[in-house]
Amino acid sequence: LTVDGKSYSFPVLEGSEHEKAFDISALRDQTGYVTLDRGYKNTGATQSAITFLDGEEGILRYRGYSIEDLASKASFLEVAYLLIYGELPTANQYETFSNGIRRHTLVNEDMRKIFDGFPVSAHPMCVLASLVSAMSAFYPDSYEGNKNPDLHIVRLLAKLPTLATWSYKRALGHPINYPKNQLDYIPNFLHMMFALPVEDYKVDPVVAEALNVLLILHADHEQNCSTSTVRLVGSSQANLYSSISAGISALWGPLHGGANQEVIEMLEDIKADGGDVGKYIDMAKNAKTTGFRLFGFGHRVYKNFDPRAKIIKKAADDVLAKLGVNDPVLEIAKGLEEAALNDPYFVQRKLYPNVDFYSGIIYRALGIPTNMFTVMFAIGRLPGWIAQWKEMREQKEPIGRPRQIYTGATLREFVPL
Ligand code: MLT
């Protein structure tokens, strides 16, 4: 802080000793007195050229391209290339990139031994984080001098869906499906998830398109919890696999990637209670007394609407219509949405359904189990994490070291027992 030409270069927390020492209350409502504290360099805002987000206007762009355009016209791998390398690929670049991914979908059989050590009941997210971390051991050139970064990027993009489907198959007691590399990225994932080994699996184009949209919408969201984790871990020069594994762990938390799971669990609770949508809308309006929170509505960043939600809603409608799904939980979701959008309480507070509200509905309709929802988020977010990790390394950002403000005891004298 600079006050009347005098500089105070330390943070001031409300109620802290610093605040007591320097009366800053008079400055609270003034602006223009704040100067950069260099001590904040590792915890302050990150410069990034990847994703533009305006929470007031509800705008989301990857490398300058609107999310609406990309979701309706591009493939997930084109968007991955765009995020990671900064430009949309030419036809030749796309062929090299996507063929590279096709060639690397198989996972070393020794990784299966690690996988087999997990309890069958293990949550797929801890299995995924562990196996991605284990990839360092199989590709030591990723940490010995960070060699071949582009090859590791391709490897990870190729293998994550394979690893993701392992834990799903195992929980069912099914043998795993090896990738079929004549298939494109999303059909190959659906084949590994759902095909019986003897079946010639036909992927429904509406389903593949809905997943393409979902993955694109989740591909990056600037500095959220998992992304800044990837950057922070990578800032110590930790390799790609370790950094992404840390991001997967961060995403696993219910406040971040687990939100769509909470939506579905809430819908299940409403169903078990008789499915009275109006009752729960009233409870949400009286949250202070009822304690009921409507999951999947509103967003920490978006003050208006989550631009991803509009796009995903259409995908949800298309998928439900195409599959002719008749699931009471989905009917409750639609009922909640309709009631909220027509209720001045929600409209005035701009409490619209967000991306997490619809994504769970689509996954559920596709038969993807609830504990795989966050895994789907991780597959979608992978290109963003990679892009952020790569950018952070290329910008030669210093090692992260969040600043601490000490709030503990002052000097105490040790008295032996
Ligand atoms: C995301 O897509 O990462 C979530 O909306 C969380 C966030 O932006 O904080």
PDB file of N, CA, C and O in Angstrom, residues 41-113:
ATOM      1  N   LYS A  41       4.610 -12.170  -6.366  1.00  0.00           N
ATOM      2  CA  LYS A  41       4.739 -12.563  -7.770  1.00  0.00           C
ATOM      3  C   LYS A  41       4.342 -14.014  -8.035  1.00  0.00           C
ATOM      4  O   LYS A  41       3.814 -14.327  -9.077  1.00  0.00           O
ATOM      5  N   ASN A  42       4.578 -14.900  -7.075  1.00  0.00           N
ATOM      6  CA  ASN A  42       4.258 -16.301  -7.332  1.00  0.00           C
ATOM      7  C   ASN A  42       2.824 -16.677  -7.006  1.00  0.00           C
ATOM      8  O   ASN A  42       2.383 -17.761  -7.332  1.00  0.00           O
ATOM      9  N   THR A  43       2.133 -15.788  -6.316  1.00  0.00           N
ATOM     10  CA  THR A  43       0.762 -16.127  -5.975  1.00  0.00           C
ATOM     11  C   THR A  43      -0.231 -15.223  -6.698  1.00  0.00           C
ATOM     12  O   THR A  43      -1.419 -15.461  -6.667  1.00  0.00           O
ATOM     13  N   GLY A  44       0.272 -14.189  -7.327  1.00  0.00           N
ATOM     14  CA  GLY A  44      -0.592 -13.234  -8.004  1.00  0.00           C
ATOM     15  C   GLY A  44      -1.151 -13.813  -9.288  1.00  0.00           C
ATOM     16  O   GLY A  44      -0.935 -14.980  -9.610  1.00  0.00           O
ATOM     17  N   ALA A  45      -1.854 -12.988 -10.028  1.00  0.00           N
ATOM     18  CA  ALA A  45      -2.498 -13.442 -11.258  1.00  0.00           C
ATOM     19  C   ALA A  45      -1.464 -14.001 -12.236  1.00  0.00           C
ATOM     20  O   ALA A  45      -0.364 -13.493 -12.345  1.00  0.00           O
ATOM     21  N   THR A  46      -1.854 -15.044 -12.914  1.00  0.00           N
ATOM     22  CA  THR A  46      -0.992 -15.648 -13.920  1.00  0.00           C
ATOM     23  C   THR A  46      -1.307 -15.040 -15.272  1.00  0.00           C
ATOM     24  O   THR A  46      -2.473 -14.850 -15.605  1.00  0.00           O
ATOM     25  N   GLN A  47      -0.266 -14.744 -16.040  1.00  0.00           N
ATOM     26  CA  GLN A  47      -0.509 -14.287 -17.411  1.00  0.00           C
ATOM     27  C   GLN A  47      -0.681 -15.514 -18.282  1.00  0.00           C
ATOM     28  O   GLN A  47       0.127 -16.443 -18.209  1.00  0.00           O
ATOM     29  N   SER A  48      -1.710 -15.523 -19.090  1.00  0.00           N
ATOM     30  CA  SER A  48      -1.939 -16.684 -19.939  1.00  0.00           C
ATOM     31  C   SER A  48      -2.647 -16.251 -21.208  1.00  0.00           C
ATOM     32  O   SER A  48      -3.496 -15.356 -21.181  1.00  0.00           O
ATOM     33  N   ALA A  49      -2.282 -16.875 -22.315  1.00  0.00           N
ATOM     34  CA  ALA A  49      -2.893 -16.527 -23.609  1.00  0.00           C
ATOM     35  C   ALA A  49      -3.832 -17.638 -24.081  1.00  0.00           C
ATOM     36  O   ALA A  49      -4.144 -17.734 -25.255  1.00  0.00           O
ATOM     37  N   ILE A  50      -4.274 -18.484 -23.157  1.00  0.00           N
ATOM     38  CA  ILE A  50      -5.034 -19.669 -23.590  1.00  0.00           C
ATOM     39  C   ILE A  50      -6.540 -19.417 -23.606  1.00  0.00           C
ATOM     40  O   ILE A  50      -7.184 -19.499 -24.641  1.00  0.00           O
ATOM     41  N   THR A  51      -7.096 -19.098 -22.445  1.00  0.00           N
ATOM     42  CA  THR A  51      -8.560 -19.002 -22.349  1.00  0.00           C
ATOM     43  C   THR A  51      -8.986 -17.639 -21.848  1.00  0.00           C
ATOM     44  O   THR A  51      -8.465 -17.161 -20.843  1.00  0.00           O
ATOM     45  N   PHE A  52      -9.951 -17.043 -22.554  1.00  0.00           N
ATOM     46  CA  PHE A  52     -10.514 -15.769 -22.122  1.00  0.00           C
ATOM     47  C   PHE A  52     -11.888 -16.033 -21.532  1.00  0.00           C
ATOM     48  O   PHE A  52     -12.715 -16.718 -22.135  1.00  0.00           O
ATOM     49  N   LEU A  53     -12.114 -15.462 -20.362  1.00  0.00           N
ATOM     50  CA  LEU A  53     -13.378 -15.706 -19.671  1.00  0.00           C
ATOM     51  C   LEU A  53     -13.868 -14.384 -19.098  1.00  0.00           C
ATOM     52  O   LEU A  53     -13.107 -13.671 -18.446  1.00  0.00           O
ATOM     53  N   ASP A  54     -15.095 -14.010 -19.409  1.00  0.00           N
ATOM     54  CA  ASP A  54     -15.684 -12.820 -18.811  1.00  0.00           C
ATOM     55  C   ASP A  54     -16.931 -13.258 -18.050  1.00  0.00           C
ATOM     56  O   ASP A  54     -17.960 -13.570 -18.660  1.00  0.00           O
ATOM     57  N   GLY A  55     -16.790 -13.287 -16.746  1.00  0.00           N
ATOM     58  CA  GLY A  55     -17.866 -13.802 -15.898  1.00  0.00           C
ATOM     59  C   GLY A  55     -19.101 -12.924 -15.897  1.00  0.00           C
ATOM     60  O   GLY A  55     -20.209 -13.397 -15.670  1.00  0.00           O
ATOM     61  N   GLU A  56     -18.915 -11.609 -16.151  1.00  0.00           N
ATOM     62  CA  GLU A  56     -20.072 -10.698 -16.164  1.00  0.00           C
ATOM     63  C   GLU A  56     -20.913 -10.933 -17.409  1.00  0.00           C
ATOM     64  O   GLU A  56     -22.121 -10.978 -17.362  1.00  0.00           O
ATOM     65  N   GLU A  57     -20.208 -11.073 -18.543  1.00  0.00           N
ATOM     66  CA  GLU A  57     -20.898 -11.191 -19.826  1.00  0.00           C
ATOM     67  C   GLU A  57     -21.214 -12.638 -20.193  1.00  0.00           C
ATOM     68  O   GLU A  57     -21.946 -12.893 -21.140  1.00  0.00           O
ATOM     69  N   GLY A  58     -20.593 -13.569 -19.491  1.00  0.00           N
ATOM     70  CA  GLY A  58     -20.789 -14.977 -19.852  1.00  0.00           C
ATOM     71  C   GLY A  58     -20.092 -15.317 -21.154  1.00  0.00           C
ATOM     72  O   GLY A  58     -20.682 -15.902 -22.072  1.00  0.00           O
ATOM     73  N   ILE A  59     -18.819 -14.911 -21.274  1.00  0.00           N
ATOM     74  CA  ILE A  59     -18.053 -15.167 -22.505  1.00  0.00           C
ATOM     75  C   ILE A  59     -16.933 -16.147 -22.192  1.00  0.00           C
ATOM     76  O   ILE A  59     -16.240 -15.994 -21.182  1.00  0.00           O
ATOM     77  N   LEU A  60     -16.760 -17.120 -23.055  1.00  0.00           N
ATOM     78  CA  LEU A  60     -15.665 -18.080 -22.895  1.00  0.00           C
ATOM     79  C   LEU A  60     -15.058 -18.325 -24.275  1.00  0.00           C
ATOM     80  O   LEU A  60     -15.780 -18.670 -25.224  1.00  0.00           O
ATOM     81  N   ARG A  61     -13.765 -18.071 -24.388  1.00  0.00           N
ATOM     82  CA  ARG A  61     -13.071 -18.283 -25.672  1.00  0.00           C
ATOM     83  C   ARG A  61     -11.791 -19.059 -25.448  1.00  0.00           C
ATOM     84  O   ARG A  61     -11.077 -18.807 -24.472  1.00  0.00           O
ATOM     85  N   TYR A  62     -11.496 -19.969 -26.365  1.00  0.00           N
ATOM     86  CA  TYR A  62     -10.201 -20.643 -26.353  1.00  0.00           C
ATOM     87  C   TYR A  62      -9.343 -20.020 -27.447  1.00  0.00           C
ATOM     88  O   TYR A  62      -9.723 -20.047 -28.621  1.00  0.00           O
ATOM     89  N   ARG A  63      -8.214 -19.476 -27.095  1.00  0.00           N
ATOM     90  CA  ARG A  63      -7.277 -18.885 -28.062  1.00  0.00           C
ATOM     91  C   ARG A  63      -7.997 -17.926 -29.006  1.00  0.00           C
ATOM     92  O   ARG A  63      -7.700 -17.870 -30.198  1.00  0.00           O
ATOM     93  N   GLY A  64      -8.994 -17.239 -28.493  1.00  0.00           N
ATOM     94  CA  GLY A  64      -9.710 -16.238 -29.293  1.00  0.00           C
ATOM     95  C   GLY A  64     -10.930 -16.781 -30.019  1.00  0.00           C
ATOM     96  O   GLY A  64     -11.725 -16.009 -30.552  1.00  0.00           O
ATOM     97  N   TYR A  65     -11.119 -18.086 -30.068  1.00  0.00           N
ATOM     98  CA  TYR A  65     -12.285 -18.660 -30.759  1.00  0.00           C
ATOM     99  C   TYR A  65     -13.418 -18.865 -29.760  1.00  0.00           C
ATOM    100  O   TYR A  65     -13.187 -19.389 -28.657  1.00  0.00           O
ATOM    101  N   SER A  66     -14.649 -18.493 -30.155  1.00  0.00           N
ATOM    102  CA  SER A  66     -15.762 -18.601 -29.211  1.00  0.00           C
ATOM    103  C   SER A  66     -16.087 -20.075 -28.969  1.00  0.00           C
ATOM    104  O   SER A  66     -16.015 -20.907 -29.876  1.00  0.00           O
ATOM    105  N   ILE A  67     -16.455 -20.357 -27.751  1.00  0.00           N
ATOM    106  CA  ILE A  67     -16.775 -21.728 -27.352  1.00  0.00           C
ATOM    107  C   ILE A  67     -17.981 -22.245 -28.153  1.00  0.00           C
ATOM    108  O   ILE A  67     -18.058 -23.427 -28.493  1.00  0.00           O
ATOM    109  N   GLU A  68     -18.896 -21.324 -28.487  1.00  0.00           N
ATOM    110  CA  GLU A  68     -20.082 -21.729 -29.251  1.00  0.00           C
ATOM    111  C   GLU A  68     -19.656 -22.255 -30.618  1.00  0.00           C
ATOM    112  O   GLU A  68     -20.131 -23.291 -31.083  1.00  0.00           O
ATOM    113  N   ASP A  69     -18.737 -21.511 -31.264  1.00  0.00           N
ATOM    114  CA  ASP A  69     -18.257 -21.907 -32.591  1.00  0.00           C
ATOM    115  C   ASP A  69     -17.532 -23.242 -32.536  1.00  0.00           C
ATOM    116  O   ASP A  69     -17.771 -24.130 -33.357  1.00  0.00           O
ATOM    117  N   LEU A  70     -16.637 -23.349 -31.567  1.00  0.00           N
ATOM    118  CA  LEU A  70     -15.832 -24.577 -31.478  1.00  0.00           C
ATOM    119  C   LEU A  70     -16.724 -25.773 -31.183  1.00  0.00           C
ATOM    120  O   LEU A  70     -16.576 -26.836 -31.795  1.00  0.00           O
ATOM    121  N   ALA A  71     -17.671 -25.592 -30.247  1.00  0.00           N
ATOM    122  CA  ALA A  71     -18.511 -26.740 -29.862  1.00  0.00           C
ATOM    123  C   ALA A  71     -19.383 -27.207 -31.018  1.00  0.00           C
ATOM    124  O   ALA A  71     -19.703 -28.386 -31.121  1.00  0.00           O
ATOM    125  N   SER A  72     -19.755 -26.268 -31.924  1.00  0.00           N
ATOM    126  CA  SER A  72     -20.648 -26.699 -33.006  1.00  0.00           C
ATOM    127  C   SER A  72     -19.886 -27.145 -34.248  1.00  0.00           C
ATOM    128  O   SER A  72     -20.425 -27.862 -35.078  1.00  0.00           O
ATOM    129  N   LYS A  73     -18.598 -26.736 -34.383  1.00  0.00           N
ATOM    130  CA  LYS A  73     -17.923 -27.020 -35.655  1.00  0.00           C
ATOM    131  C   LYS A  73     -16.667 -27.875 -35.536  1.00  0.00           C
ATOM    132  O   LYS A  73     -16.224 -28.446 -36.528  1.00  0.00           O
ATOM    133  N   ALA A  74     -16.059 -27.911 -34.353  1.00  0.00           N
ATOM    134  CA  ALA A  74     -14.735 -28.562 -34.274  1.00  0.00           C
ATOM    135  C   ALA A  74     -14.821 -29.936 -33.610  1.00  0.00           C
ATOM    136  O   ALA A  74     -15.798 -30.260 -32.942  1.00  0.00           O
ATOM    137  N   SER A  75     -13.769 -30.712 -33.828  1.00  0.00           N
ATOM    138  CA  SER A  75     -13.674 -31.980 -33.091  1.00  0.00           C
ATOM    139  C   SER A  75     -12.853 -31.717 -31.825  1.00  0.00           C
ATOM    140  O   SER A  75     -12.068 -30.755 -31.753  1.00  0.00           O
ATOM    141  N   PHE A  76     -13.012 -32.611 -30.850  1.00  0.00           N
ATOM    142  CA  PHE A  76     -12.295 -32.446 -29.584  1.00  0.00           C
ATOM    143  C   PHE A  76     -10.777 -32.398 -29.817  1.00  0.00           C
ATOM    144  O   PHE A  76     -10.076 -31.592 -29.205  1.00  0.00           O
ATOM    145  N   LEU A  77     -10.285 -33.231 -30.728  1.00  0.00           N
ATOM    146  CA  LEU A  77      -8.828 -33.236 -30.945  1.00  0.00           C
ATOM    147  C   LEU A  77      -8.348 -31.951 -31.628  1.00  0.00           C
ATOM    148  O   LEU A  77      -7.230 -31.502 -31.385  1.00  0.00           O
ATOM    149  N   GLU A  78      -9.188 -31.361 -32.485  1.00  0.00           N
ATOM    150  CA  GLU A  78      -8.810 -30.051 -33.069  1.00  0.00           C
ATOM    151  C   GLU A  78      -8.686 -29.004 -31.963  1.00  0.00           C
ATOM    152  O   GLU A  78      -7.754 -28.193 -31.949  1.00  0.00           O
ATOM    153  N   VAL A  79      -9.659 -29.043 -31.039  1.00  0.00           N
ATOM    154  CA  VAL A  79      -9.636 -28.086 -29.930  1.00  0.00           C
ATOM    155  C   VAL A  79      -8.422 -28.342 -29.033  1.00  0.00           C
ATOM    156  O   VAL A  79      -7.770 -27.410 -28.558  1.00  0.00           O
ATOM    157  N   ALA A  80      -8.112 -29.638 -28.824  1.00  0.00           N
ATOM    158  CA  ALA A  80      -6.934 -29.979 -28.015  1.00  0.00           C
ATOM    159  C   ALA A  80      -5.685 -29.379 -28.654  1.00  0.00           C
ATOM    160  O   ALA A  80      -4.850 -28.754 -27.986  1.00  0.00           O
ATOM    161  N   TYR A  81      -5.552 -29.543 -29.967  1.00  0.00           N
ATOM    162  CA  TYR A  81      -4.389 -29.001 -30.688  1.00  0.00           C
ATOM    163  C   TYR A  81      -4.353 -27.470 -30.541  1.00  0.00           C
ATOM    164  O   TYR A  81      -3.301 -26.877 -30.271  1.00  0.00           O
ATOM    165  N   LEU A  82      -5.522 -26.859 -30.717  1.00  0.00           N
ATOM    166  CA  LEU A  82      -5.610 -25.395 -30.608  1.00  0.00           C
ATOM    167  C   LEU A  82      -5.143 -24.913 -29.234  1.00  0.00           C
ATOM    168  O   LEU A  82      -4.341 -23.976 -29.122  1.00  0.00           O
ATOM    169  N   LEU A  83      -5.658 -25.552 -28.192  1.00  0.00           N
ATOM    170  CA  LEU A  83      -5.292 -25.130 -26.835  1.00  0.00           C
ATOM    171  C   LEU A  83      -3.800 -25.310 -26.598  1.00  0.00           C
ATOM    172  O   LEU A  83      -3.133 -24.427 -26.060  1.00  0.00           O
ATOM    173  N   ILE A  84      -3.280 -26.458 -27.026  1.00  0.00           N
ATOM    174  CA  ILE A  84      -1.889 -26.796 -26.687  1.00  0.00           C
ATOM    175  C   ILE A  84      -0.897 -26.004 -27.536  1.00  0.00           C
ATOM    176  O   ILE A  84       0.103 -25.503 -27.031  1.00  0.00           O
ATOM    177  N   TYR A  85      -1.201 -25.862 -28.841  1.00  0.00           N
ATOM    178  CA  TYR A  85      -0.218 -25.231 -29.732  1.00  0.00           C
ATOM    179  C   TYR A  85      -0.598 -23.807 -30.157  1.00  0.00           C
ATOM    180  O   TYR A  85       0.153 -23.161 -30.872  1.00  0.00           O
ATOM    181  N   GLY A  86      -1.776 -23.334 -29.768  1.00  0.00           N
ATOM    182  CA  GLY A  86      -2.103 -21.927 -29.981  1.00  0.00           C
ATOM    183  C   GLY A  86      -2.825 -21.631 -31.279  1.00  0.00           C
ATOM    184  O   GLY A  86      -3.392 -20.557 -31.434  1.00  0.00           O
ATOM    185  N   GLU A  87      -2.785 -22.546 -32.248  1.00  0.00           N
ATOM    186  CA  GLU A  87      -3.457 -22.327 -33.539  1.00  0.00           C
ATOM    187  C   GLU A  87      -4.261 -23.572 -33.885  1.00  0.00           C
ATOM    188  O   GLU A  87      -3.894 -24.684 -33.469  1.00  0.00           O
ATOM    189  N   LEU A  88      -5.308 -23.377 -34.678  1.00  0.00           N
ATOM    190  CA  LEU A  88      -6.013 -24.553 -35.198  1.00  0.00           C
ATOM    191  C   LEU A  88      -5.066 -25.297 -36.139  1.00  0.00           C
ATOM    192  O   LEU A  88      -4.280 -24.663 -36.849  1.00  0.00           O
ATOM    193  N   PRO A  89      -5.120 -26.630 -36.175  1.00  0.00           N
ATOM    194  CA  PRO A  89      -4.173 -27.353 -37.026  1.00  0.00           C
ATOM    195  C   PRO A  89      -4.535 -27.255 -38.502  1.00  0.00           C
ATOM    196  O   PRO A  89      -5.712 -27.156 -38.854  1.00  0.00           O
ATOM    197  N   THR A  90      -3.522 -27.287 -39.364  1.00  0.00           N
ATOM    198  CA  THR A  90      -3.783 -27.469 -40.798  1.00  0.00           C
ATOM    199  C   THR A  90      -4.179 -28.939 -40.974  1.00  0.00           C
ATOM    200  O   THR A  90      -4.022 -29.757 -40.053  1.00  0.00           O
ATOM    201  N   ALA A  91      -4.629 -29.290 -42.178  1.00  0.00           N
ATOM    202  CA  ALA A  91      -5.034 -30.684 -42.412  1.00  0.00           C
ATOM    203  C   ALA A  91      -3.869 -31.633 -42.126  1.00  0.00           C
ATOM    204  O   ALA A  91      -4.041 -32.680 -41.492  1.00  0.00           O
ATOM    205  N   ASN A  92      -2.665 -31.257 -42.577  1.00  0.00           N
ATOM    206  CA  ASN A  92      -1.498 -32.127 -42.357  1.00  0.00           C
ATOM    207  C   ASN A  92      -1.152 -32.244 -40.880  1.00  0.00           C
ATOM    208  O   ASN A  92      -0.845 -33.325 -40.386  1.00  0.00           O
ATOM    209  N   GLN A  93      -1.187 -31.100 -40.204  1.00  0.00           N
ATOM    210  CA  GLN A  93      -0.867 -31.114 -38.761  1.00  0.00           C
ATOM    211  C   GLN A  93      -1.875 -31.973 -38.002  1.00  0.00           C
ATOM    212  O   GLN A  93      -1.524 -32.731 -37.097  1.00  0.00           O
ATOM    213  N   TYR A  94      -3.134 -31.872 -38.407  1.00  0.00           N
ATOM    214  CA  TYR A  94      -4.169 -32.650 -37.722  1.00  0.00           C
ATOM    215  C   TYR A  94      -3.954 -34.147 -37.935  1.00  0.00           C
ATOM    216  O   TYR A  94      -4.093 -34.953 -37.012  1.00  0.00           O
ATOM    217  N   GLU A  95      -3.577 -34.488 -39.172  1.00  0.00           N
ATOM    218  CA  GLU A  95      -3.368 -35.907 -39.469  1.00  0.00           C
ATOM    219  C   GLU A  95      -2.217 -36.465 -38.614  1.00  0.00           C
ATOM    220  O   GLU A  95      -2.330 -37.533 -38.016  1.00  0.00           O
ATOM    221  N   THR A  96      -1.131 -35.718 -38.567  1.00  0.00           N
ATOM    222  CA  THR A  96       0.018 -36.176 -37.773  1.00  0.00           C
ATOM    223  C   THR A  96      -0.362 -36.304 -36.299  1.00  0.00           C
ATOM    224  O   THR A  96      -0.062 -37.310 -35.642  1.00  0.00           O
ATOM    225  N   PHE A  97      -1.050 -35.298 -35.799  1.00  0.00           N
ATOM    226  CA  PHE A  97      -1.431 -35.275 -34.381  1.00  0.00           C
ATOM    227  C   PHE A  97      -2.395 -36.422 -34.062  1.00  0.00           C
ATOM    228  O   PHE A  97      -2.158 -37.214 -33.146  1.00  0.00           O
ATOM    229  N   SER A  98      -3.470 -36.553 -34.856  1.00  0.00           N
ATOM    230  CA  SER A  98      -4.474 -37.567 -34.513  1.00  0.00           C
ATOM    231  C   SER A  98      -3.942 -38.978 -34.781  1.00  0.00           C
ATOM    232  O   SER A  98      -4.254 -39.909 -34.033  1.00  0.00           O
ATOM    233  N   ASN A  99      -3.099 -39.142 -35.802  1.00  0.00           N
ATOM    234  CA  ASN A  99      -2.510 -40.467 -36.032  1.00  0.00           C
ATOM    235  C   ASN A  99      -1.548 -40.831 -34.910  1.00  0.00           C
ATOM    236  O   ASN A  99      -1.469 -41.987 -34.502  1.00  0.00           O
ATOM    237  N   GLY A 100      -0.812 -39.840 -34.417  1.00  0.00           N
ATOM    238  CA  GLY A 100       0.084 -40.077 -33.282  1.00  0.00           C
ATOM    239  C   GLY A 100      -0.724 -40.574 -32.091  1.00  0.00           C
ATOM    240  O   GLY A 100      -0.348 -41.534 -31.408  1.00  0.00           O
ATOM    241  N   ILE A 101      -1.870 -39.940 -31.852  1.00  0.00           N
ATOM    242  CA  ILE A 101      -2.722 -40.338 -30.723  1.00  0.00           C
ATOM    243  C   ILE A 101      -3.250 -41.763 -30.945  1.00  0.00           C
ATOM    244  O   ILE A 101      -3.233 -42.596 -30.033  1.00  0.00           O
ATOM    245  N   ARG A 102      -3.683 -42.055 -32.167  1.00  0.00           N
ATOM    246  CA  ARG A 102      -4.139 -43.424 -32.474  1.00  0.00           C
ATOM    247  C   ARG A 102      -3.065 -44.459 -32.141  1.00  0.00           C
ATOM    248  O   ARG A 102      -3.347 -45.529 -31.623  1.00  0.00           O
ATOM    249  N   ARG A 103      -1.821 -44.146 -32.495  1.00  0.00           N
ATOM    250  CA  ARG A 103      -0.741 -45.133 -32.322  1.00  0.00           C
ATOM    251  C   ARG A 103      -0.360 -45.361 -30.861  1.00  0.00           C
ATOM    252  O   ARG A 103       0.313 -46.326 -30.541  1.00  0.00           O
ATOM    253  N   HIS A 104      -0.778 -44.449 -29.980  1.00  0.00           N
ATOM    254  CA  HIS A 104      -0.307 -44.555 -28.591  1.00  0.00           C
ATOM    255  C   HIS A 104      -1.411 -44.910 -27.593  1.00  0.00           C
ATOM    256  O   HIS A 104      -1.229 -44.721 -26.395  1.00  0.00           O
ATOM    257  N   THR A 105      -2.522 -45.439 -28.066  1.00  0.00           N
ATOM    258  CA  THR A 105      -3.631 -45.708 -27.130  1.00  0.00           C
ATOM    259  C   THR A 105      -3.376 -46.918 -26.231  1.00  0.00           C
ATOM    260  O   THR A 105      -3.960 -47.023 -25.153  1.00  0.00           O
ATOM    261  N   LEU A 106      -2.521 -47.838 -26.693  1.00  0.00           N
ATOM    262  CA  LEU A 106      -2.257 -49.022 -25.869  1.00  0.00           C
ATOM    263  C   LEU A 106      -1.416 -48.643 -24.656  1.00  0.00           C
ATOM    264  O   LEU A 106      -0.579 -47.744 -24.727  1.00  0.00           O
ATOM    265  N   VAL A 107      -1.658 -49.348 -23.550  1.00  0.00           N
ATOM    266  CA  VAL A 107      -0.928 -49.072 -22.312  1.00  0.00           C
ATOM    267  C   VAL A 107      -0.041 -50.280 -22.010  1.00  0.00           C
ATOM    268  O   VAL A 107      -0.458 -51.428 -22.194  1.00  0.00           O
ATOM    269  N   ASN A 108       1.172 -50.005 -21.553  1.00  0.00           N
ATOM    270  CA  ASN A 108       2.118 -51.064 -21.203  1.00  0.00           C
ATOM    271  C   ASN A 108       1.447 -52.106 -20.281  1.00  0.00           C
ATOM    272  O   ASN A 108       0.825 -51.733 -19.285  1.00  0.00           O
ATOM    273  N   GLU A 109       1.571 -53.369 -20.619  1.00  0.00           N
ATOM    274  CA  GLU A 109       0.905 -54.418 -19.823  1.00  0.00           C
ATOM    275  C   GLU A 109       1.393 -54.424 -18.370  1.00  0.00           C
ATOM    276  O   GLU A 109       0.670 -54.874 -17.478  1.00  0.00           O
ATOM    277  N   ASP A 110       2.609 -53.945 -18.121  1.00  0.00           N
ATOM    278  CA  ASP A 110       3.084 -53.894 -16.731  1.00  0.00           C
ATOM    279  C   ASP A 110       2.277 -52.897 -15.897  1.00  0.00           C
ATOM    280  O   ASP A 110       2.215 -53.011 -14.666  1.00  0.00           O
ATOM    281  N   MET A 111       1.664 -51.927 -16.557  1.00  0.00           N
ATOM    282  CA  MET A 111       0.781 -50.999 -15.826  1.00  0.00           C
ATOM    283  C   MET A 111      -0.437 -51.762 -15.303  1.00  0.00           C
ATOM    284  O   MET A 111      -1.033 -51.388 -14.294  1.00  0.00           O
ATOM    285  N   ARG A 112      -0.806 -52.824 -15.993  1.00  0.00           N
ATOM    286  CA  ARG A 112      -1.945 -53.648 -15.544  1.00  0.00           C
ATOM    287  C   ARG A 112      -1.656 -54.263 -14.178  1.00  0.00           C
ATOM    288  O   ARG A 112      -2.567 -54.460 -13.376  1.00  0.00           O
ATOM    289  N   LYS A 113      -0.372 -54.588 -13.952  1.00  0.00           N
ATOM    290  CA  LYS A 113      -0.041 -55.211 -12.657  1.00  0.00           C
ATOM    291  C   LYS A 113      -0.280 -54.202 -11.530  1.00  0.00           C
ATOM    292  O   LYS A 113      -0.755 -54.560 -10.457  1.00  0.00           O
TER     293      LYS A 113
END
